[in-house]
PDB file of N, CA, C and O and ligand atoms in Angstrom:
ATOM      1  N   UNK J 435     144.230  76.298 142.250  1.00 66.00           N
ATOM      2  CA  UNK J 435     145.192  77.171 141.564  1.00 66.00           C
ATOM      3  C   UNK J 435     145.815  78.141 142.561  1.00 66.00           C
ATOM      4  O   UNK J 435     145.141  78.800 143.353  1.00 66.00           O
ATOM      5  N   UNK J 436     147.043  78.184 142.479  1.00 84.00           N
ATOM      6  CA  UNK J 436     148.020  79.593 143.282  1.00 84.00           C
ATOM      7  C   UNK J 436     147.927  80.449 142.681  1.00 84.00           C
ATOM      8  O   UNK J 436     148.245  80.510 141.493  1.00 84.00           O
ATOM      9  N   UNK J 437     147.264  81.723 143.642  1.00 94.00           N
ATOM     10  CA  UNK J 437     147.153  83.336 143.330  1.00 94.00           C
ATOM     11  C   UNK J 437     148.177  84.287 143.680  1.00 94.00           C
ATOM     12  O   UNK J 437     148.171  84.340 144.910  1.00 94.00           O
ATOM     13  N   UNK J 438     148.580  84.645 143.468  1.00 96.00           N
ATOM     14  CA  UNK J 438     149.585  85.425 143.653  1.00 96.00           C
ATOM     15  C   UNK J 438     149.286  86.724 142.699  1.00 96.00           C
ATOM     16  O   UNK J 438     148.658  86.537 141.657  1.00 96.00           O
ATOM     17  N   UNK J 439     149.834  88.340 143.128  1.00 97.00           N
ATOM     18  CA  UNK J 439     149.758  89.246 142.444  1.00 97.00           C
ATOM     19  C   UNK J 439     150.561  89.660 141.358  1.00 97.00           C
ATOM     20  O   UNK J 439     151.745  89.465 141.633  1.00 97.00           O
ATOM     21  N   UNK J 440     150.402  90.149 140.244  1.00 97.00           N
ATOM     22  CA  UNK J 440     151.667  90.409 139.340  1.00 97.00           C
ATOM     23  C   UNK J 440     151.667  91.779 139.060  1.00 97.00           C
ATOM     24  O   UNK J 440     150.773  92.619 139.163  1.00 97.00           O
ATOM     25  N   UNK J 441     152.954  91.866 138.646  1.00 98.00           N
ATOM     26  CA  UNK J 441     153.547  93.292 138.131  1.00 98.00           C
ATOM     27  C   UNK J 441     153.150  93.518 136.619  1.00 98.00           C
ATOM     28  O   UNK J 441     153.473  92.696 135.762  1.00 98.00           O
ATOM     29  N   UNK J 442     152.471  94.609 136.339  1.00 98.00           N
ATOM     30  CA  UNK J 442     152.809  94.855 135.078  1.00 98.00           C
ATOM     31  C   UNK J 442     153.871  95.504 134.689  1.00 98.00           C
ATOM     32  O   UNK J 442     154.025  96.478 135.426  1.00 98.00           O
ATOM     33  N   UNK J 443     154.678  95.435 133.886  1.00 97.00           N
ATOM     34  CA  UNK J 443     155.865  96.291 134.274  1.00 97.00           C
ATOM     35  C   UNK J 443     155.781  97.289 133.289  1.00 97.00           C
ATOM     36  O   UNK J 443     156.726  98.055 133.482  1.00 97.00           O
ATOM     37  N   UNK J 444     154.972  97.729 132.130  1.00 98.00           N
ATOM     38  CA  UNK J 444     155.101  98.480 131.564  1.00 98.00           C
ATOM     39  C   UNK J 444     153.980  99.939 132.113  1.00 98.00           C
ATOM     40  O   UNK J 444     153.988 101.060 131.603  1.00 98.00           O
ATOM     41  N   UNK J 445     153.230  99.536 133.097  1.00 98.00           N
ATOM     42  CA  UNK J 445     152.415 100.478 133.763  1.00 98.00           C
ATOM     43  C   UNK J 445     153.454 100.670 134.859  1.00 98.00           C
ATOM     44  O   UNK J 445     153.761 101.858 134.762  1.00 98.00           O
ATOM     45  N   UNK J 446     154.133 100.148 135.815  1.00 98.00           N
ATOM     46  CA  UNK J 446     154.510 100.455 137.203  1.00 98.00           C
ATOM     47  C   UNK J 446     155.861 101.407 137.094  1.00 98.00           C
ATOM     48  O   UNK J 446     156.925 101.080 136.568  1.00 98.00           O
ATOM     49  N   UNK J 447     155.600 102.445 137.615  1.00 98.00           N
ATOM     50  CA  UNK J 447     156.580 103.743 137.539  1.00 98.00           C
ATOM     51  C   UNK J 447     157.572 103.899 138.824  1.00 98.00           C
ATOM     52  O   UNK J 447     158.433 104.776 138.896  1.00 98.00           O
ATOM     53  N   UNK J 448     157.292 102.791 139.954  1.00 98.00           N
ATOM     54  CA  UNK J 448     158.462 102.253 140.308  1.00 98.00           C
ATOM     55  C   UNK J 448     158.210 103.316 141.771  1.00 98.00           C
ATOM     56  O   UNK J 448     159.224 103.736 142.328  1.00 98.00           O
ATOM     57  N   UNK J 449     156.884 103.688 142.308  1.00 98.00           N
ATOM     58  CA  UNK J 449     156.130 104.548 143.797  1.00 98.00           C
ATOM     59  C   UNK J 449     156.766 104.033 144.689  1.00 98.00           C
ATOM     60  O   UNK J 449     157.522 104.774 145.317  1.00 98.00           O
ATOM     61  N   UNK J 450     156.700 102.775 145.015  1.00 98.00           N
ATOM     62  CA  UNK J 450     156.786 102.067 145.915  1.00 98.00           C
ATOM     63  C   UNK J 450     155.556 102.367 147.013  1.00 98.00           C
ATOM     64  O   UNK J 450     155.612 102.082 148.210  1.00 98.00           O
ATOM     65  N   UNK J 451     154.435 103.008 146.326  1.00 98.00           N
ATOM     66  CA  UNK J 451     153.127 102.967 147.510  1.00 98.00           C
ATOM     67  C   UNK J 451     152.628 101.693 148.025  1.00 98.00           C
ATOM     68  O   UNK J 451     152.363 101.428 149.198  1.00 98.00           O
ATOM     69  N   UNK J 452     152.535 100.956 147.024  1.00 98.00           N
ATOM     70  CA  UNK J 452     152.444  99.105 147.322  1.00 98.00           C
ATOM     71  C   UNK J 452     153.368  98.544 148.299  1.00 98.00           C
ATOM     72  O   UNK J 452     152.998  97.967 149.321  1.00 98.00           O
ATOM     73  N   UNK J 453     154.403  98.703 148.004  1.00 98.00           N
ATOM     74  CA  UNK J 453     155.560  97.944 149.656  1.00 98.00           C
ATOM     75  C   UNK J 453     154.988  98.292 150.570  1.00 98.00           C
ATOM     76  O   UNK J 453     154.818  97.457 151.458  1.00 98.00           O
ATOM     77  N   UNK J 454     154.412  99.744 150.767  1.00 97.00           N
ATOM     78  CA  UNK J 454     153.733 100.603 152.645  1.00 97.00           C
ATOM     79  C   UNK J 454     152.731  99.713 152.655  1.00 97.00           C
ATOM     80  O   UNK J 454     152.387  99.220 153.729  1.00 97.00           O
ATOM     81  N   UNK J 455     152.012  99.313 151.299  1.00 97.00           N
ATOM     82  CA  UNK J 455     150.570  98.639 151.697  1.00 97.00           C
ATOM     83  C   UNK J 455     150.280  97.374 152.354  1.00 97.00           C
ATOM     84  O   UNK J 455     149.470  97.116 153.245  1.00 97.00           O
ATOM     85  N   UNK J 456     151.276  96.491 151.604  1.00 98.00           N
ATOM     86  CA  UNK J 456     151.395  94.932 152.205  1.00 98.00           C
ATOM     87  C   UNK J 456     151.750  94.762 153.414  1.00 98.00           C
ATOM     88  O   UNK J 456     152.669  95.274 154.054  1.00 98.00           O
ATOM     89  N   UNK J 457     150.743  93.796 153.779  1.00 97.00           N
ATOM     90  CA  UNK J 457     150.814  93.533 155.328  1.00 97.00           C
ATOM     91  C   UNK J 457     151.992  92.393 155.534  1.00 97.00           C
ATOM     92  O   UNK J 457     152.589  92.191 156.592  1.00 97.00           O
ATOM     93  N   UNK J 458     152.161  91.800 154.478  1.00 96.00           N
ATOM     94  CA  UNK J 458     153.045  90.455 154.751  1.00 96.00           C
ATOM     95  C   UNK J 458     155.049  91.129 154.113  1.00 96.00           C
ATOM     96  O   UNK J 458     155.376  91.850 153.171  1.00 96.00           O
ATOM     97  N   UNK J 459     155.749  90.539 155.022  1.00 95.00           N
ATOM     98  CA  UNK J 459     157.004  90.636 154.968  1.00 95.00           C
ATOM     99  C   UNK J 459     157.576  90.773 153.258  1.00 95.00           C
ATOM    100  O   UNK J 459     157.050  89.971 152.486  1.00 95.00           O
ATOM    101  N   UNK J 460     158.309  91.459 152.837  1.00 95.00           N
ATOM    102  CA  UNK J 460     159.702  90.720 152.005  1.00 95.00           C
ATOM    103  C   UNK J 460     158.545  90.446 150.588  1.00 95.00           C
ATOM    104  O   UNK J 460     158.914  90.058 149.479  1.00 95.00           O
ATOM    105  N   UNK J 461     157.447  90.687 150.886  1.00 97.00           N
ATOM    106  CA  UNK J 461     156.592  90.018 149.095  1.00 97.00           C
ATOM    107  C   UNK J 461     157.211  90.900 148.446  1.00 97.00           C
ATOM    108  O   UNK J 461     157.965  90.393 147.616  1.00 97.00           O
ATOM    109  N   UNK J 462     157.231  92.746 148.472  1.00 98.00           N
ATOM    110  CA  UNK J 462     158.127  93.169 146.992  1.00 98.00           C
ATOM    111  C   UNK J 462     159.066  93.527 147.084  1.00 98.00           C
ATOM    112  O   UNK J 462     159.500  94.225 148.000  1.00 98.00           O
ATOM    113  N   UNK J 463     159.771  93.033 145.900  1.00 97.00           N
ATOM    114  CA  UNK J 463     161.044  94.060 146.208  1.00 97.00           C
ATOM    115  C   UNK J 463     161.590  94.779 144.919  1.00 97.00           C
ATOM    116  O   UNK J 463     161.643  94.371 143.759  1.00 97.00           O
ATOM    117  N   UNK J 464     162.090  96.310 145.633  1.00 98.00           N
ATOM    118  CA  UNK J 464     162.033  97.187 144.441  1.00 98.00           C
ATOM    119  C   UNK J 464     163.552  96.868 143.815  1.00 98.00           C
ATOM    120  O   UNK J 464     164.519  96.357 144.381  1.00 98.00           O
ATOM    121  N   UNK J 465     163.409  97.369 142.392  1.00 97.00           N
ATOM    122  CA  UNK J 465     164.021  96.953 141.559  1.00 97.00           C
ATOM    123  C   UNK J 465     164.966  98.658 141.341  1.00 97.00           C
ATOM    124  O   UNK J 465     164.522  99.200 140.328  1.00 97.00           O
ATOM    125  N   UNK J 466     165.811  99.322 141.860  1.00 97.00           N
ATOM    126  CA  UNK J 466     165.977 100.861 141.660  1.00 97.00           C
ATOM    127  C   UNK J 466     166.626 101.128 140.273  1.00 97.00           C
ATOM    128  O   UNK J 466     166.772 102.300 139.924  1.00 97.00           O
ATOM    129  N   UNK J 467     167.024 100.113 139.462  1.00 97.00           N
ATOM    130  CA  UNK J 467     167.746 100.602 137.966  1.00 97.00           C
ATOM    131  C   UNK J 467     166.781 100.273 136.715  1.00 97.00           C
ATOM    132  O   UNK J 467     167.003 100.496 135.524  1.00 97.00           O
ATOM    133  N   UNK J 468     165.742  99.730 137.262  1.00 97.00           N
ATOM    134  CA  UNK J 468     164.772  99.444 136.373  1.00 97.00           C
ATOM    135  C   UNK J 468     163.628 100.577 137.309  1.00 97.00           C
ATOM    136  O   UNK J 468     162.889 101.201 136.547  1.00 97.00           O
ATOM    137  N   UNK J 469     163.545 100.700 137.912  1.00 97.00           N
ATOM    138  CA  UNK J 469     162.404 101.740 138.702  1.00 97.00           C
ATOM    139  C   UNK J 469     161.315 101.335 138.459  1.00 97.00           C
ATOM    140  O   UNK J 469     160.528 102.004 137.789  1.00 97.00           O
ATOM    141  N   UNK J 470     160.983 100.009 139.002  1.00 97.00           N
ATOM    142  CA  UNK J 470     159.792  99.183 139.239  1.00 97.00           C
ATOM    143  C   UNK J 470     159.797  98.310 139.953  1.00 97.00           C
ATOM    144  O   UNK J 470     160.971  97.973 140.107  1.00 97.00           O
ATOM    145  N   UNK J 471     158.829  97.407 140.793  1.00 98.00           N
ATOM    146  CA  UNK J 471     158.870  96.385 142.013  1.00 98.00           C
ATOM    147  C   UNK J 471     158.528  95.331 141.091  1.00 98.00           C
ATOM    148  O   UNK J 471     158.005  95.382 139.978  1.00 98.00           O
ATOM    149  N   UNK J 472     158.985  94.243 141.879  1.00 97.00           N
ATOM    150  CA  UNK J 472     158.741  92.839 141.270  1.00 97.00           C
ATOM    151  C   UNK J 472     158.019  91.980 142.679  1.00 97.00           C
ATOM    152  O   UNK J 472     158.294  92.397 143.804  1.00 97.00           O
ATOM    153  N   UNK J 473     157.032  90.694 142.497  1.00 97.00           N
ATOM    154  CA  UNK J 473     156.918  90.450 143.691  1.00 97.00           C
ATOM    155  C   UNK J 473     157.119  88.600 143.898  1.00 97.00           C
ATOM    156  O   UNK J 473     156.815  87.673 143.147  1.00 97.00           O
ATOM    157  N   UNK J 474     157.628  88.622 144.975  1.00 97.00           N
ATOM    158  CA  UNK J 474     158.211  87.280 144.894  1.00 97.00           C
ATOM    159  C   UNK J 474     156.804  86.475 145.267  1.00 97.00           C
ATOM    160  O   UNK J 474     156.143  86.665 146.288  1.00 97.00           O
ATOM    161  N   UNK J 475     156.587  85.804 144.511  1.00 94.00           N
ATOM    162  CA  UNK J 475     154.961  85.203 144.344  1.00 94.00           C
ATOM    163  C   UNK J 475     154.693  83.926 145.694  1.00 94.00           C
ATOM    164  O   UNK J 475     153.608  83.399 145.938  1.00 94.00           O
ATOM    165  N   UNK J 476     156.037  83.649 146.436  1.00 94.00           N
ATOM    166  CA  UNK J 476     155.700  82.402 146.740  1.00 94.00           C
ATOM    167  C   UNK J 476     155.105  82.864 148.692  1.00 94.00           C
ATOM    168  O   UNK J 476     154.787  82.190 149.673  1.00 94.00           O
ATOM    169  N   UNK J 477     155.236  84.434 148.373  1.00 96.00           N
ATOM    170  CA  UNK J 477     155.017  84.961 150.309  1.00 96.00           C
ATOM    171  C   UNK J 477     153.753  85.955 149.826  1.00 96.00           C
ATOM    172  O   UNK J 477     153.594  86.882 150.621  1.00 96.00           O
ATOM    173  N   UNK J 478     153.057  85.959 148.981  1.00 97.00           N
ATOM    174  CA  UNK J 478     151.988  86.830 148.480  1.00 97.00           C
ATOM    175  C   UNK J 478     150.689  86.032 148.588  1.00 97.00           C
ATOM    176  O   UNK J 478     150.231  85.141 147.873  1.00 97.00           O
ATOM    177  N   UNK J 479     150.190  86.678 149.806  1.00 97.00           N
ATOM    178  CA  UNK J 479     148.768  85.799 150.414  1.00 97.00           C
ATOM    179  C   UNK J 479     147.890  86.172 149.502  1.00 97.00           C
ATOM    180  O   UNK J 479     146.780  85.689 149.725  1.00 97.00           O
ATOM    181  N   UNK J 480     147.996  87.396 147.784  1.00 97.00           N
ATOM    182  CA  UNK J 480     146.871  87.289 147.170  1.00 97.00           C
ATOM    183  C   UNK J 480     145.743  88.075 147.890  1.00 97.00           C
ATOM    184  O   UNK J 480     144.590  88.023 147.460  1.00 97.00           O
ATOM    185  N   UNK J 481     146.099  88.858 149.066  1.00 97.00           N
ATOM    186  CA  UNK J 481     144.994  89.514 149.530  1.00 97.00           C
ATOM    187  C   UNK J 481     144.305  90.633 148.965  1.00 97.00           C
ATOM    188  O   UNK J 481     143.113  90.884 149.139  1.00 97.00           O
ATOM    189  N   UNK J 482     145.131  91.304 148.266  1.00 97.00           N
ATOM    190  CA  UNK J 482     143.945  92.451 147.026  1.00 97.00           C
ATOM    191  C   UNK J 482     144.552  93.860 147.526  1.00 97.00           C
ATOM    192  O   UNK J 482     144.406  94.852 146.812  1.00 97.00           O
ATOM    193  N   UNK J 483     145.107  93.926 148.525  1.00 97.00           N
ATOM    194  CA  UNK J 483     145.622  95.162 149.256  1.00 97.00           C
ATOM    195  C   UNK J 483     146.109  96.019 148.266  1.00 97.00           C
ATOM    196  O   UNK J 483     145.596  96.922 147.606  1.00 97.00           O
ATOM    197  N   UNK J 484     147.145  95.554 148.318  1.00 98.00           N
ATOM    198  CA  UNK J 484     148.259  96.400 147.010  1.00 98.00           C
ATOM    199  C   UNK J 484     147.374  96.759 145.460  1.00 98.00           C
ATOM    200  O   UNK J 484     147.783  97.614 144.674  1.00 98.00           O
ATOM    201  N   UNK J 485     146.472  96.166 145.292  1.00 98.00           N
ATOM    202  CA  UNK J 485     146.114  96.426 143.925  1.00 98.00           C
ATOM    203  C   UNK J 485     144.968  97.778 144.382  1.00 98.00           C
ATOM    204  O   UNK J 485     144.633  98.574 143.505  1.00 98.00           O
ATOM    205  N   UNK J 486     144.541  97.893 145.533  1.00 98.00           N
ATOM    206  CA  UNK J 486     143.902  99.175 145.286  1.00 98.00           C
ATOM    207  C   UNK J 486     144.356 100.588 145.782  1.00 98.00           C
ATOM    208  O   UNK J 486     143.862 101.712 145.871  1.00 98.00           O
ATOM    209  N   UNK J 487     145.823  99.821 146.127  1.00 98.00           N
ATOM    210  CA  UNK J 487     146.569 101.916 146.466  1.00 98.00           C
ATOM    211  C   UNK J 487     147.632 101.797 145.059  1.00 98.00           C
ATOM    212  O   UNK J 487     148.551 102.615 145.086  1.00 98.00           O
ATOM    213  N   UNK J 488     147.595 100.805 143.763  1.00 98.00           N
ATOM    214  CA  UNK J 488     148.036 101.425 142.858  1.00 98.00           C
ATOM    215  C   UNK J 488     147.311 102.271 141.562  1.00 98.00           C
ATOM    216  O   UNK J 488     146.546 101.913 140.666  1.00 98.00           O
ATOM    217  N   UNK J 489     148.026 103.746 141.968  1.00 98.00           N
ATOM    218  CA  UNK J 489     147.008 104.689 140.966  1.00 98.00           C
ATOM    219  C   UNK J 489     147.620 104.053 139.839  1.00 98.00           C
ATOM    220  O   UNK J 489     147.127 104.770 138.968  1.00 98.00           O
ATOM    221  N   UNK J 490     148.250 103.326 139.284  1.00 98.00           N
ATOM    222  CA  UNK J 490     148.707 103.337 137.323  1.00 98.00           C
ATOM    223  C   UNK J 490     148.522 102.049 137.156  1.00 98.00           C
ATOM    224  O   UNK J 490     149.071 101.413 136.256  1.00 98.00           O
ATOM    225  N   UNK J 491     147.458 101.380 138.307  1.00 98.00           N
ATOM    226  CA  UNK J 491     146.927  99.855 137.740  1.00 98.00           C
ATOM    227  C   UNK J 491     147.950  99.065 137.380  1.00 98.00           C
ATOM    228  O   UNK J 491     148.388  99.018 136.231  1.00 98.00           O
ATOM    229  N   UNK J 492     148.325  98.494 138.210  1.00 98.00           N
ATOM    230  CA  UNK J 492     149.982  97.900 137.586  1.00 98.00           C
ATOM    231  C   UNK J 492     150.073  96.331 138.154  1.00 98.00           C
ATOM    232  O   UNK J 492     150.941  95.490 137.921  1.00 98.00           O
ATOM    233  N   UNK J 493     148.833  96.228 139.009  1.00 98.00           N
ATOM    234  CA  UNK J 493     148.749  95.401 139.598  1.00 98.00           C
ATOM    235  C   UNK J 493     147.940  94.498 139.715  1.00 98.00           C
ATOM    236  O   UNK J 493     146.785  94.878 139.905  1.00 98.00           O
ATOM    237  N   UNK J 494     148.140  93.227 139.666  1.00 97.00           N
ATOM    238  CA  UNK J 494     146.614  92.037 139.236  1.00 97.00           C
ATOM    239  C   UNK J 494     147.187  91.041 139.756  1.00 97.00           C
ATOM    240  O   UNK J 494     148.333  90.607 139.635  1.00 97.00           O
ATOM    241  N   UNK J 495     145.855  90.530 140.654  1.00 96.00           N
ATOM    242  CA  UNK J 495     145.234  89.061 141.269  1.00 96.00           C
ATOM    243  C   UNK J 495     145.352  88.022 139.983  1.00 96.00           C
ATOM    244  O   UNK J 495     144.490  88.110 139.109  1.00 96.00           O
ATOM    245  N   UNK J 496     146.185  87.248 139.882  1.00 90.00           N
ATOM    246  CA  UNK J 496     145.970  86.033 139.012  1.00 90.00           C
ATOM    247  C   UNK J 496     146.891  84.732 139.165  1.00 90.00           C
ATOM    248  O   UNK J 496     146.699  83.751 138.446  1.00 90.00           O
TER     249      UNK J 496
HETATM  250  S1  SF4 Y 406     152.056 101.207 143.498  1.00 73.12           S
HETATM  251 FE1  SF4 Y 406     151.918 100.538 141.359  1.00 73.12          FE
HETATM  252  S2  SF4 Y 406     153.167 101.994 140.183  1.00 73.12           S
HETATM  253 FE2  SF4 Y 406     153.723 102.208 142.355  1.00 73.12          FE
HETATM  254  S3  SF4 Y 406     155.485 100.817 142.583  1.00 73.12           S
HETATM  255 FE3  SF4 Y 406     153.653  99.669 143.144  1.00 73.12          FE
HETATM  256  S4  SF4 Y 406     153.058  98.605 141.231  1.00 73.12           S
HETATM  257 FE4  SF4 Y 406     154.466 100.249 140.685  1.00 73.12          FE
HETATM  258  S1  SF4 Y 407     148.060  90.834 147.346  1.00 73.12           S
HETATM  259 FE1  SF4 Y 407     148.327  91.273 149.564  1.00 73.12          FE
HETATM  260  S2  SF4 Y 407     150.020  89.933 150.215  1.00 73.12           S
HETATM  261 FE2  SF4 Y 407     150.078  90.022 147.974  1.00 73.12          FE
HETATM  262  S3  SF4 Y 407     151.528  91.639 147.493  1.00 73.12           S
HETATM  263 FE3  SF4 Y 407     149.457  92.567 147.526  1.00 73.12          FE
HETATM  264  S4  SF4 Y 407     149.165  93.343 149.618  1.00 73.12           S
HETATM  265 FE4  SF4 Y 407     150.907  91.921 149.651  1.00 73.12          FE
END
């Protein structure tokens, strides 16, 4: 199965602390009229990074 991280979008308030976190290129990209990130699933190594510098839990391994 492919892991990739997802957005919740009704928790994510749109920090952008997650973009500083990821080590890999171009995985999010912020969304500024919706004021939330989306992440393009197919460059997301699934490494867990991003899900623990988001304080509003917005973020999940699945
Ligand atoms: S760290 Fe969390 S709340 Fe902040 S932009 Fe990323 S997903 Fe959204
Ligand atoms: S799981 Fe790792 S590679 Fe994927 S978006 Fe989060 S920090 Fe980036």
């Amino acid at each position: 199965m492919y892991l990739s991280v997802r957005v919740d979008k009704e928790k994510c308030i749109g920090c952008k602390i997650c973009i500083t976190s990821c080590p890999e290129p171009n995985v999010f990209i912020f969304l500024p009229e919706q004021k939330l990130v989306e992440v393009n699933e197919s460059r997301c190594k699934a490494c867990g990074l991003c899900t623990t510098v988001c304080a509003k839990e917005a973020l999940k391994i699945g």
